[in-house]
CSV table of C-alpha atoms in Angstrom, one decimal:
chain,number,residue,atom,x,y,z
A,1,MET,CA,-26.2,97.7,-26.8
A,2,TRP,CA,-23.1,98.9,-25.1
A,3,THR,CA,-23.6,98.2,-21.4
A,4,THR,CA,-21.1,99.5,-18.8
A,5,GLU,CA,-19.9,95.9,-18.4
A,6,ARG,CA,-19.2,95.5,-22.1
A,7,ILE,CA,-17.4,98.8,-22.3
A,8,ALA,CA,-15.2,97.9,-19.4
A,9,GLU,CA,-14.2,94.7,-21.1
A,10,LEU,CA,-12.8,96.7,-24.0
A,11,VAL,CA,-9.7,97.9,-22.0
A,12,GLN,CA,-7.6,95.1,-20.4
A,13,PRO,CA,-4.1,95.0,-19.1
A,14,GLY,CA,-1.8,95.5,-22.1
A,15,ARG,CA,-4.5,95.5,-24.7
A,16,VAL,CA,-7.5,97.4,-26.1
A,17,HIS,CA,-10.3,96.0,-28.2
A,18,ARG,CA,-10.6,97.5,-31.7
A,19,ASP,CA,-14.2,98.5,-31.1
A,20,ALA,CA,-12.9,101.4,-29.0
A,21,TYR,CA,-11.6,102.9,-32.3
A,22,THR,CA,-14.1,101.8,-34.9
A,23,ASP,CA,-17.6,101.3,-33.5
A,24,PRO,CA,-19.9,104.3,-34.3
A,25,ALA,CA,-22.0,103.6,-31.2
A,26,ILE,CA,-18.9,103.8,-29.0
A,27,PHE,CA,-18.1,107.1,-30.7
A,28,ASP,CA,-21.6,108.4,-29.9
A,29,LEU,CA,-21.0,107.5,-26.2
A,30,GLU,CA,-17.6,109.2,-26.3
A,31,MET,CA,-19.2,112.5,-27.4
A,32,GLU,CA,-21.6,112.2,-24.5
A,33,ARG,CA,-19.5,110.8,-21.7
A,34,ILE,CA,-16.0,112.2,-22.5
A,35,PHE,CA,-16.5,115.3,-24.6
A,36,GLY,CA,-19.7,116.0,-22.7
A,37,ARG,CA,-18.0,115.9,-19.3
A,38,ALA,CA,-14.3,116.8,-19.5
A,39,TRP,CA,-12.8,120.3,-19.6
A,40,LEU,CA,-12.1,121.0,-23.3
A,41,LEU,CA,-9.6,123.6,-24.5
A,42,LEU,CA,-11.4,125.9,-26.9
A,43,GLY,CA,-8.7,128.5,-27.7
A,44,HIS,CA,-6.7,131.4,-26.2
A,45,ASP,CA,-8.1,134.7,-25.0
A,46,SER,CA,-5.7,136.5,-27.4
A,47,GLN,CA,-8.0,135.3,-30.2
A,48,VAL,CA,-10.7,137.6,-28.8
A,49,PRO,CA,-8.8,140.7,-27.7
A,50,ARG,CA,-11.6,143.3,-27.7
A,51,ALA,CA,-15.2,143.4,-26.6
A,52,GLY,CA,-17.4,141.8,-29.3
A,53,ASP,CA,-14.6,139.7,-30.8
A,54,PHE,CA,-15.7,136.1,-31.2
A,55,VAL,CA,-14.5,132.7,-32.4
A,56,THR,CA,-16.8,129.8,-33.4
A,57,THR,CA,-15.8,126.3,-32.5
A,58,GLN,CA,-17.1,122.9,-31.3
A,59,MET,CA,-17.3,121.1,-28.0
A,60,GLY,CA,-17.8,117.5,-29.2
A,61,ARG,CA,-20.9,117.9,-31.4
A,62,GLN,CA,-22.0,121.2,-29.8
A,63,PRO,CA,-21.3,124.4,-31.8
A,64,VAL,CA,-20.3,127.2,-29.5
A,65,LEU,CA,-19.2,130.8,-29.5
A,66,MET,CA,-16.2,132.1,-27.5
A,67,VAL,CA,-17.0,135.8,-27.0
A,68,ARG,CA,-15.1,138.6,-25.3
A,69,GLN,CA,-17.4,140.5,-23.0
A,70,ARG,CA,-17.6,144.2,-22.3
A,71,ASP,CA,-16.3,143.6,-18.8
A,72,ASP,CA,-13.2,142.0,-20.4
A,73,GLY,CA,-14.3,138.5,-19.4
A,74,VAL,CA,-14.7,135.6,-21.9
A,75,LYS,CA,-18.0,133.7,-22.2
A,76,VAL,CA,-18.8,130.5,-24.1
A,77,LEU,CA,-22.3,130.4,-25.6
A,78,PHE,CA,-24.1,127.7,-27.4
A,79,ASN,CA,-24.4,128.7,-31.1
A,80,ARG,CA,-28.2,128.1,-31.3
A,81,CYS,CA,-31.0,130.5,-31.6
A,82,ALA,CA,-33.5,130.2,-28.7
A,83,HIS,CA,-36.4,130.7,-31.2
A,84,ARG,CA,-36.4,128.0,-33.8
A,85,GLY,CA,-32.9,126.5,-33.3
A,86,SER,CA,-30.9,128.0,-36.2
A,87,THR,CA,-27.2,128.4,-35.9
A,88,VAL,CA,-26.8,132.0,-35.2
A,89,CYS,CA,-23.3,132.6,-36.4
A,90,SER,CA,-21.5,130.8,-39.3
A,91,ALA,CA,-18.3,132.9,-39.5
A,92,ALA,CA,-15.1,131.4,-38.1
A,93,ARG,CA,-14.3,134.6,-36.3
A,94,GLY,CA,-15.1,138.2,-36.3
A,95,ALA,CA,-16.2,141.3,-34.3
A,96,VAL,CA,-19.8,142.3,-33.6
A,97,THR,CA,-21.8,144.5,-31.2
A,98,GLN,CA,-24.6,141.9,-31.1
A,99,PHE,CA,-25.6,138.6,-32.7
A,100,VAL,CA,-28.6,138.4,-35.1
A,101,CYS,CA,-30.1,135.2,-36.1
A,102,PRO,CA,-30.4,134.9,-39.9
A,103,TYR,CA,-33.7,133.1,-39.8
A,104,HIS,CA,-36.1,135.5,-37.9
A,105,GLY,CA,-33.8,138.3,-36.8
A,106,TRP,CA,-33.8,137.6,-33.1
A,107,THR,CA,-31.0,139.8,-31.6
A,108,TYR,CA,-28.7,138.9,-28.8
A,109,GLY,CA,-26.2,140.7,-26.7
A,110,LEU,CA,-22.5,139.6,-26.3
A,111,ASP,CA,-23.6,137.9,-23.1
A,112,GLY,CA,-26.4,136.0,-24.8
A,113,GLU,CA,-29.2,138.1,-23.5
A,114,LEU,CA,-32.1,138.4,-25.9
A,115,LEU,CA,-32.3,142.1,-26.8
A,116,ALA,CA,-35.0,142.3,-29.5
A,117,VAL,CA,-37.4,140.2,-31.6
A,118,PRO,CA,-39.3,141.4,-34.7
A,119,SER,CA,-43.0,142.3,-34.2
A,120,PRO,CA,-42.9,142.0,-30.4
A,121,ALA,CA,-46.6,142.9,-30.2
A,122,GLY,CA,-47.3,139.4,-31.6
A,123,TYR,CA,-46.6,137.8,-28.2
A,124,ALA,CA,-48.9,137.8,-25.2
A,125,GLU,CA,-47.3,139.6,-22.3
A,126,ASP,CA,-46.7,136.5,-20.2
A,127,ARG,CA,-45.2,134.7,-23.2
A,128,HIS,CA,-42.8,137.5,-24.3
A,129,PRO,CA,-39.5,135.7,-25.1
A,130,GLN,CA,-37.4,138.5,-23.7
A,131,ARG,CA,-38.5,137.4,-20.2
A,132,ARG,CA,-37.1,133.9,-20.5
A,133,LEU,CA,-35.0,133.2,-23.6
A,134,GLY,CA,-31.5,134.0,-24.8
A,135,LEU,CA,-28.3,132.2,-26.1
A,136,ALA,CA,-27.6,129.6,-23.5
A,137,GLU,CA,-24.2,129.7,-21.8
A,138,VAL,CA,-22.1,126.6,-21.5
A,139,PRO,CA,-22.3,125.4,-17.9
A,140,ARG,CA,-18.6,126.1,-17.0
A,141,THR,CA,-15.8,128.2,-18.4
A,142,GLU,CA,-12.4,128.8,-16.8
A,143,VAL,CA,-9.2,130.4,-18.1
A,144,TYR,CA,-5.7,129.3,-17.2
A,145,ARG,CA,-2.9,131.7,-18.2
A,146,GLY,CA,-4.9,132.8,-21.2
A,147,PHE,CA,-6.1,129.4,-22.3
A,148,VAL,CA,-9.9,129.2,-22.4
A,149,PHE,CA,-11.4,125.9,-21.2
A,150,ALA,CA,-15.1,125.0,-21.0
A,151,SER,CA,-17.1,122.0,-19.9
A,152,LEU,CA,-20.6,120.9,-20.8
A,153,ALA,CA,-21.0,119.3,-17.4
A,154,ALA,CA,-22.5,121.5,-14.7
A,155,ASP,CA,-20.6,119.7,-12.0
A,156,GLY,CA,-17.1,118.2,-11.8
A,157,PRO,CA,-13.5,119.1,-10.8
A,158,SER,CA,-12.2,122.6,-11.1
A,159,LEU,CA,-10.0,123.3,-14.1
A,160,SER,CA,-7.0,123.5,-11.8
A,161,ASP,CA,-7.8,120.0,-10.4
A,162,PHE,CA,-8.5,118.7,-13.9
A,163,LEU,CA,-5.1,119.9,-15.3
A,164,GLY,CA,-3.2,118.8,-12.2
A,165,PRO,CA,0.6,118.5,-12.9
A,166,LEU,CA,0.0,119.5,-16.6
A,167,ARG,CA,-0.5,123.1,-15.4
A,168,SER,CA,3.3,123.2,-15.5
A,169,SER,CA,3.4,122.5,-19.2
A,170,PHE,CA,1.2,125.6,-19.9
A,171,ASP,CA,3.5,127.5,-17.5
A,172,ASP,CA,6.5,126.4,-19.5
A,173,LEU,CA,4.9,127.8,-22.7
A,174,VAL,CA,3.9,131.2,-21.2
A,175,ASP,CA,7.0,131.7,-19.0
A,176,ARG,CA,9.1,131.6,-22.1
A,177,ALA,CA,7.8,135.0,-23.0
A,178,PRO,CA,9.9,137.8,-21.5
A,179,ASP,CA,6.7,139.8,-20.9
A,180,GLY,CA,4.9,136.8,-19.4
A,181,GLU,CA,2.2,136.6,-22.0
A,182,VAL,CA,1.7,134.8,-25.3
A,183,GLU,CA,-0.7,135.4,-28.1
A,184,VAL,CA,-2.1,133.4,-31.0
A,185,ALA,CA,-0.8,134.9,-34.2
A,186,GLY,CA,-0.8,133.9,-37.9
A,187,GLY,CA,-4.3,132.3,-37.9
A,188,VAL,CA,-5.1,128.6,-37.7
A,189,SER,CA,-3.7,125.7,-39.8
A,190,ARG,CA,-6.4,123.0,-40.2
A,191,HIS,CA,-6.2,119.5,-41.5
A,192,ALA,CA,-8.3,116.3,-41.3
A,193,TYR,CA,-7.6,112.6,-41.5
A,194,ASP,CA,-9.7,109.5,-41.9
A,195,GLY,CA,-8.9,107.9,-38.6
A,196,ASN,CA,-9.9,107.9,-34.9
A,197,TRP,CA,-9.3,110.9,-32.7
A,198,LYS,CA,-7.3,109.0,-30.2
A,199,PHE,CA,-4.6,108.1,-32.7
A,200,VAL,CA,-3.0,111.6,-32.6
A,201,LEU,CA,-2.9,111.7,-28.8
A,202,GLU,CA,-1.3,108.3,-28.6
A,203,ASN,CA,1.2,109.1,-31.4
A,204,HIS,CA,2.5,112.3,-29.9
A,205,LEU,CA,3.8,110.4,-26.9
A,206,ASP,CA,5.1,107.4,-28.9
A,207,THR,CA,8.9,107.2,-29.2
A,208,ILE,CA,9.2,104.0,-31.3
A,209,HIS,CA,7.5,105.2,-34.4
A,210,PRO,CA,9.8,108.1,-35.6
A,211,ARG,CA,12.5,105.9,-37.0
A,212,TYR,CA,10.0,104.0,-39.1
A,213,VAL,CA,7.2,106.3,-39.9
A,214,HIS,CA,9.5,109.2,-40.8
A,215,ALA,CA,12.2,107.3,-42.5
A,216,SER,CA,11.8,109.4,-45.7
A,217,SER,CA,12.2,112.7,-44.0
A,218,ILE,CA,15.1,111.4,-42.0
A,219,ALA,CA,16.8,110.4,-45.2
A,220,ALA,CA,16.1,113.9,-46.8
A,221,ALA,CA,17.5,115.6,-43.7
A,222,ASN,CA,20.6,113.4,-43.7
A,223,ALA,CA,21.2,114.4,-47.4
A,224,GLN,CA,21.0,118.1,-46.5
A,225,ASP,CA,24.2,120.0,-47.4
A,226,ASP,CA,25.2,121.6,-44.1
A,227,SER,CA,27.6,123.9,-45.9
A,228,ARG,CA,24.7,125.8,-47.5
A,229,PRO,CA,23.3,128.5,-45.2
A,230,THR,CA,19.8,128.1,-43.8
A,231,ASP,CA,17.7,130.2,-41.5
A,232,GLY,CA,17.3,129.3,-37.9
A,233,ALA,CA,13.9,127.6,-38.4
A,234,GLY,CA,15.2,125.6,-41.4
A,235,GLU,CA,18.2,124.3,-39.4
A,236,VAL,CA,16.1,123.4,-36.4
A,237,GLY,CA,13.7,121.5,-38.7
A,238,VAL,CA,16.6,119.6,-40.2
A,239,ARG,CA,18.0,118.7,-36.8
A,240,GLN,CA,14.6,117.5,-35.7
A,241,MET,CA,14.2,115.2,-38.7
A,242,ARG,CA,17.7,113.8,-38.1
A,243,GLN,CA,17.0,113.2,-34.4
A,244,ASN,CA,14.0,111.2,-35.4
A,245,GLY,CA,16.5,108.7,-36.8
A,246,ALA,CA,18.5,108.5,-33.6
A,247,PRO,CA,19.5,105.1,-32.3
A,248,ASN,CA,17.3,103.1,-29.9
A,249,GLU,CA,19.5,104.1,-27.0
A,250,LEU,CA,18.5,107.7,-27.2
A,251,TRP,CA,14.8,106.9,-27.2
A,252,GLU,CA,15.2,104.5,-24.2
A,253,GLY,CA,16.5,107.5,-22.2
A,254,ILE,CA,13.5,109.8,-23.0
A,255,GLY,CA,11.3,110.7,-20.1
A,256,LEU,CA,7.6,109.7,-20.5
A,257,TRP,CA,5.5,111.0,-17.7
A,258,VAL,CA,1.7,110.5,-17.1
A,259,ALA,CA,-0.8,112.0,-14.8
A,260,GLY,CA,-4.4,111.4,-13.9
A,261,ARG,CA,-7.3,111.9,-16.4
A,262,GLY,CA,-5.2,110.7,-19.3
A,263,HIS,CA,-2.7,113.6,-19.4
A,264,GLY,CA,1.0,113.2,-20.0
A,265,TYR,CA,4.2,114.6,-21.5
A,266,MET,CA,7.5,113.7,-23.1
A,267,ALA,CA,10.6,115.3,-21.5
A,268,ASP,CA,14.4,115.1,-21.6
A,269,TYR,CA,14.2,115.4,-25.4
A,270,HIS,CA,15.4,118.7,-26.6
A,271,ASP,CA,17.7,121.3,-25.0
A,272,ASP,CA,19.0,124.6,-26.3
A,273,GLU,CA,22.0,122.9,-28.0
A,274,LYS,CA,19.6,121.2,-30.3
A,275,LEU,CA,17.1,124.0,-30.6
A,276,VAL,CA,19.3,126.9,-31.8
A,277,ALA,CA,21.5,127.0,-34.9
A,278,ALA,CA,24.5,128.0,-32.8
A,279,SER,CA,25.3,129.3,-29.3
A,280,ASP,CA,26.1,132.7,-30.7
A,281,ASP,CA,22.9,132.9,-32.9
A,282,PRO,CA,22.1,136.6,-32.6
A,283,VAL,CA,18.4,136.1,-32.3
A,284,HIS,CA,18.8,133.6,-29.5
A,285,VAL,CA,21.4,135.8,-27.7
A,286,GLU,CA,19.0,138.7,-27.8
A,287,TYR,CA,16.2,136.6,-26.5
A,288,GLN,CA,18.3,135.3,-23.6
A,289,ARG,CA,19.2,138.9,-22.8
A,290,ARG,CA,15.6,139.9,-22.7
A,291,MET,CA,14.7,136.9,-20.6
A,292,GLU,CA,17.4,137.7,-18.1
A,293,ALA,CA,16.3,141.3,-17.9
A,294,ALA,CA,12.7,140.2,-17.2
A,295,TYR,CA,13.3,137.4,-14.8
A,296,GLY,CA,16.9,137.6,-13.6
A,297,PRO,CA,19.7,135.2,-14.7
A,298,ASP,CA,18.8,132.3,-12.4
A,299,ARG,CA,15.1,132.3,-13.1
A,300,ALA,CA,15.6,132.8,-16.9
A,301,ARG,CA,18.1,129.8,-16.9
A,302,ASN,CA,15.5,127.7,-15.0
A,303,ILE,CA,12.8,128.5,-17.5
A,304,LEU,CA,14.9,127.8,-20.6
A,305,SER,CA,16.3,124.6,-19.1
A,306,VAL,CA,12.9,122.8,-19.2
A,307,THR,CA,13.1,120.2,-21.9
A,308,ARG,CA,9.5,119.1,-22.6
A,309,TRP,CA,8.4,118.1,-26.0
A,310,ASN,CA,4.8,117.1,-26.5
A,311,SER,CA,2.3,117.6,-23.7
A,312,ILE,CA,-1.1,115.9,-23.9
A,313,VAL,CA,-4.2,117.1,-22.0
A,314,PHE,CA,-6.8,114.4,-22.6
A,315,PRO,CA,-9.1,114.4,-24.5
A,316,ASN,CA,-8.4,117.2,-26.9
A,317,VAL,CA,-5.1,119.0,-26.6
A,318,SER,CA,-1.5,118.4,-27.7
A,319,PHE,CA,1.1,121.1,-27.5
A,320,MET,CA,4.8,121.8,-27.8
A,321,SER,CA,5.8,124.5,-25.2
A,322,GLN,CA,9.3,124.9,-26.5
A,323,PHE,CA,8.1,125.6,-30.0
A,324,GLY,CA,5.0,127.6,-29.1
A,325,GLN,CA,2.7,125.2,-31.0
A,326,LEU,CA,-0.7,123.9,-29.9
A,327,ARG,CA,-3.1,121.4,-31.5
A,328,ILE,CA,-6.8,121.0,-30.7
A,329,VAL,CA,-8.4,117.7,-31.6
A,330,ARG,CA,-11.9,117.8,-32.9
A,331,PRO,CA,-13.5,114.4,-33.5
A,332,VAL,CA,-16.0,114.2,-36.3
A,333,ALA,CA,-16.8,110.5,-36.5
A,334,ALA,CA,-15.2,107.2,-35.4
A,335,GLY,CA,-13.0,107.4,-38.5
A,336,ARG,CA,-12.8,111.1,-39.1
A,337,THR,CA,-10.8,113.8,-37.1
A,338,VAL,CA,-10.0,117.4,-37.6
A,339,LEU,CA,-7.0,119.1,-36.0
A,340,ASP,CA,-6.5,122.9,-35.6
A,341,THR,CA,-2.9,124.0,-35.1
A,342,TYR,CA,-1.9,127.4,-33.6
A,343,VAL,CA,1.4,129.1,-33.3
A,344,PHE,CA,2.1,131.5,-30.4
A,345,ARG,CA,4.1,134.7,-30.3
A,346,LEU,CA,6.1,135.2,-27.2
A,347,LYS,CA,5.4,138.8,-26.1
A,348,GLY,CA,8.6,140.7,-25.5
A,349,ALA,CA,10.8,138.2,-27.6
A,350,PRO,CA,12.5,139.2,-30.8
A,351,GLU,CA,10.0,139.2,-33.6
A,352,GLU,CA,12.3,136.9,-35.6
A,353,MET,CA,11.5,134.1,-33.1
A,354,PHE,CA,7.9,134.2,-34.1
A,355,ARG,CA,8.8,134.0,-37.8
A,356,ARG,CA,11.0,131.0,-37.0
A,357,ALA,CA,8.2,129.4,-35.0
A,358,VAL,CA,5.8,129.6,-38.0
A,359,ALA,CA,8.5,128.4,-40.4
A,360,PHE,CA,9.3,125.4,-38.1
A,361,ALA,CA,5.6,124.6,-37.8
A,362,ASN,CA,5.4,124.5,-41.6
A,363,VAL,CA,8.6,122.5,-42.0
A,364,VAL,CA,7.8,119.8,-39.4
A,365,ASN,CA,4.0,120.0,-38.7
A,366,GLY,CA,2.5,121.6,-41.7
A,367,THR,CA,0.3,119.6,-44.1
A,368,GLY,CA,2.9,120.1,-46.8
A,369,SER,CA,5.8,119.0,-44.6
A,370,PRO,CA,7.6,115.6,-45.0
A,371,VAL,CA,6.9,114.8,-41.4
A,372,LEU,CA,3.2,115.3,-40.6
A,373,THR,CA,2.1,113.7,-43.9
A,374,ASP,CA,3.8,110.5,-42.7
A,375,ASP,CA,1.7,110.5,-39.6
A,376,LEU,CA,-1.5,111.2,-41.4
A,377,GLU,CA,-1.0,108.2,-43.7
A,378,VAL,CA,-0.3,106.0,-40.7
A,379,TYR,CA,-3.5,107.1,-38.9
A,380,GLU,CA,-5.5,106.2,-42.0
A,381,ARG,CA,-3.7,102.8,-42.3
A,382,LEU,CA,-4.6,102.2,-38.6
A,383,GLN,CA,-8.2,102.8,-39.2
A,384,THR,CA,-8.3,100.6,-42.2
A,385,GLY,CA,-6.3,97.9,-40.5
A,386,LEU,CA,-8.5,97.8,-37.4
A,387,GLY,CA,-11.4,96.9,-39.7
A,388,VAL,CA,-9.6,93.8,-40.9
A,389,ASP,CA,-10.6,90.4,-39.3
A,390,GLY,CA,-8.0,88.2,-37.8
A,391,ASN,CA,-7.1,89.9,-34.5
A,392,GLU,CA,-9.6,92.0,-32.5
A,393,TRP,CA,-7.1,93.4,-30.0
A,394,VAL,CA,-4.6,96.3,-30.1
A,395,ASP,CA,-1.5,95.5,-28.0
A,396,THR,CA,-0.4,98.2,-25.6
A,397,GLY,CA,1.9,96.0,-23.4
A,398,ARG,CA,5.3,97.5,-24.0
A,399,GLY,CA,6.8,98.4,-20.7
A,400,LEU,CA,3.9,97.0,-18.7
A,401,GLY,CA,5.1,96.0,-15.2
A,402,ARG,CA,8.3,98.2,-15.6
A,403,ASP,CA,6.7,101.6,-15.2
A,404,VAL,CA,7.5,103.6,-12.1
A,405,ARG,CA,5.2,105.4,-9.7
A,406,ASP,CA,6.5,108.5,-8.1
A,407,GLU,CA,4.4,109.1,-5.1
A,408,GLY,CA,5.8,112.6,-4.5
A,409,ASN,CA,4.8,114.5,-7.6
A,410,GLY,CA,1.5,112.9,-8.8
A,411,LEU,CA,3.1,111.5,-11.9
A,412,ASP,CA,4.0,108.1,-13.2
A,413,ARG,CA,7.0,107.5,-15.4
A,414,GLY,CA,7.7,104.9,-18.1
A,415,GLY,CA,10.4,102.5,-17.0
A,416,THR,CA,12.0,103.2,-20.3
A,417,GLY,CA,11.5,105.9,-22.9
A,418,THR,CA,9.8,103.5,-25.2
A,419,SER,CA,7.1,102.3,-22.8
A,420,GLU,CA,3.5,102.5,-23.9
A,421,ILE,CA,2.6,103.9,-20.6
A,422,ALA,CA,0.9,107.0,-22.2
A,423,VAL,CA,-1.5,104.8,-24.3
A,424,ARG,CA,-2.4,102.8,-21.2
A,425,ASN,CA,-2.9,105.9,-19.2
A,426,GLN,CA,-5.2,107.5,-21.8
A,427,PHE,CA,-7.3,104.4,-21.9
A,428,ARG,CA,-7.6,104.2,-18.1
A,429,ALA,CA,-9.1,107.7,-18.3
A,430,TRP,CA,-11.2,106.7,-21.3
A,431,ALA,CA,-12.6,103.7,-19.5
A,432,ASP,CA,-13.4,105.7,-16.4
A,433,TYR,CA,-15.3,108.3,-18.4
A,434,MET,CA,-17.1,105.7,-20.5
A,435,THR,CA,-18.2,103.6,-17.5
A,436,ASP,CA,-18.8,106.6,-15.2
A,437,ALA,CA,-16.1,105.3,-12.9
A,438,GLY,CA,-15.0,108.8,-11.8
A,439,ALA,CA,-12.3,109.9,-14.3
A,440,ALA,CA,-13.6,113.4,-13.9
A,441,ASN,CA,-13.0,113.2,-10.2
A,442,THR,CA,-9.8,111.1,-10.0
A,443,GLY,CA,-6.4,112.7,-9.7
A,444,ALA,CA,-4.1,109.7,-9.7
A,445,THR,CA,-3.2,107.1,-12.3
A,446,GLY,CA,-3.4,104.3,-9.8
A,447,ALA,CA,-5.3,101.7,-12.0
A,448,ASP,CA,-1.9,100.4,-13.1
A,449,ALA,CA,-0.7,99.8,-9.5
A,450,ALA,CA,-0.3,96.1,-10.0
A,451,GLY,CA,2.0,96.6,-12.9
A,452,MET,CA,4.2,99.4,-11.5
A,453,ALA,CA,7.3,99.6,-9.3
A,454,VAL,CA,7.5,102.3,-6.7
A,455,ALA,CA,10.3,104.8,-7.2
A,456,ALA,CA,13.1,104.5,-4.6
A,457,GLU,CA,14.4,107.6,-3.0
């Protein structure tokens, strides 16, 4: 039996026990104590633009419906009939005027209210289901800049408090649209791997692995004939692959920042010189013109100068604001994970930019790309290796004692760009949730205080 004391022992300074990744009973507790408490990103409100539009998804193990209401709000309802428990809706998305259970025809409104049952005379007046039953609403739902979050916990921090400094990463994504709005377009790209859900969140803030895991795609990019014309997305993809093979000095200079509740981001990685094919690229020139017209030259310059790469909102979000890509992590089992990837259109930007964003997603992060497939193989190797006897611990000690606390902005920074600060930060939050030590109510990363220096002014 996993007691609080035993769970706490799994996370120690600079190391994590393999049971945190492999034990099915630990996974069951994660579904209850992490995915059952934290704010989870379900999607974007542009996926349900009109009343009656819906998307089906999961919150941990709970099937839910994200539904646009007639008052233009968005509700999240449990996808379970109040009669005999059948899943009400099996479609991935669609548009309805009401939901009808396929088992006995109980009919629900968009807000979950029970509207009708067959043969209502069969119920005694004081037992009539319309007086007391309906599709239950998830306890809490909030929207930040179009991103729909929900929590299975009735109490806890507000979404704003939960996101903390990571609100600025969502701002970075949305502010890049000249019209100040983004929308999901092009559907969802879904893939699965036989490995633990935490691997992908750790990997996306890991700067050591690219040179080794992606050696084959680096070689292919280096062999690319630059004299042959490519579109903007293709060239950016090649540049990204080549940069993965950059010398260690570049990676040491990367900014790794972490916040409370396991969140973090990678910064100081890409700027516009690396993101566009040329300074006179006509699509980018037109985009800059529209940004300056919308925001003014100074504000536009400030928006486009933000150089964040991957942002992590623990426990289920990884996104790239510069590239308009977002991934939602959906754990299935201790050794099985599904990822949903979305690409965003920047409203008011040249349409060619969205085409390039989709192409870049396919080149670098698609399941047929030479990059993502490397990561997926490593995740499965990790899961296999953690089942091998000989060493029960996973080392997370790189940079321990050299990370820096910045008391002024609520963030901690890796002392170098190759620190494993992000993994340690995620497991601090993991341990707090799993031992009920208050991760859902803690805004600082202070558990590493003994191993951090304080930033000097």
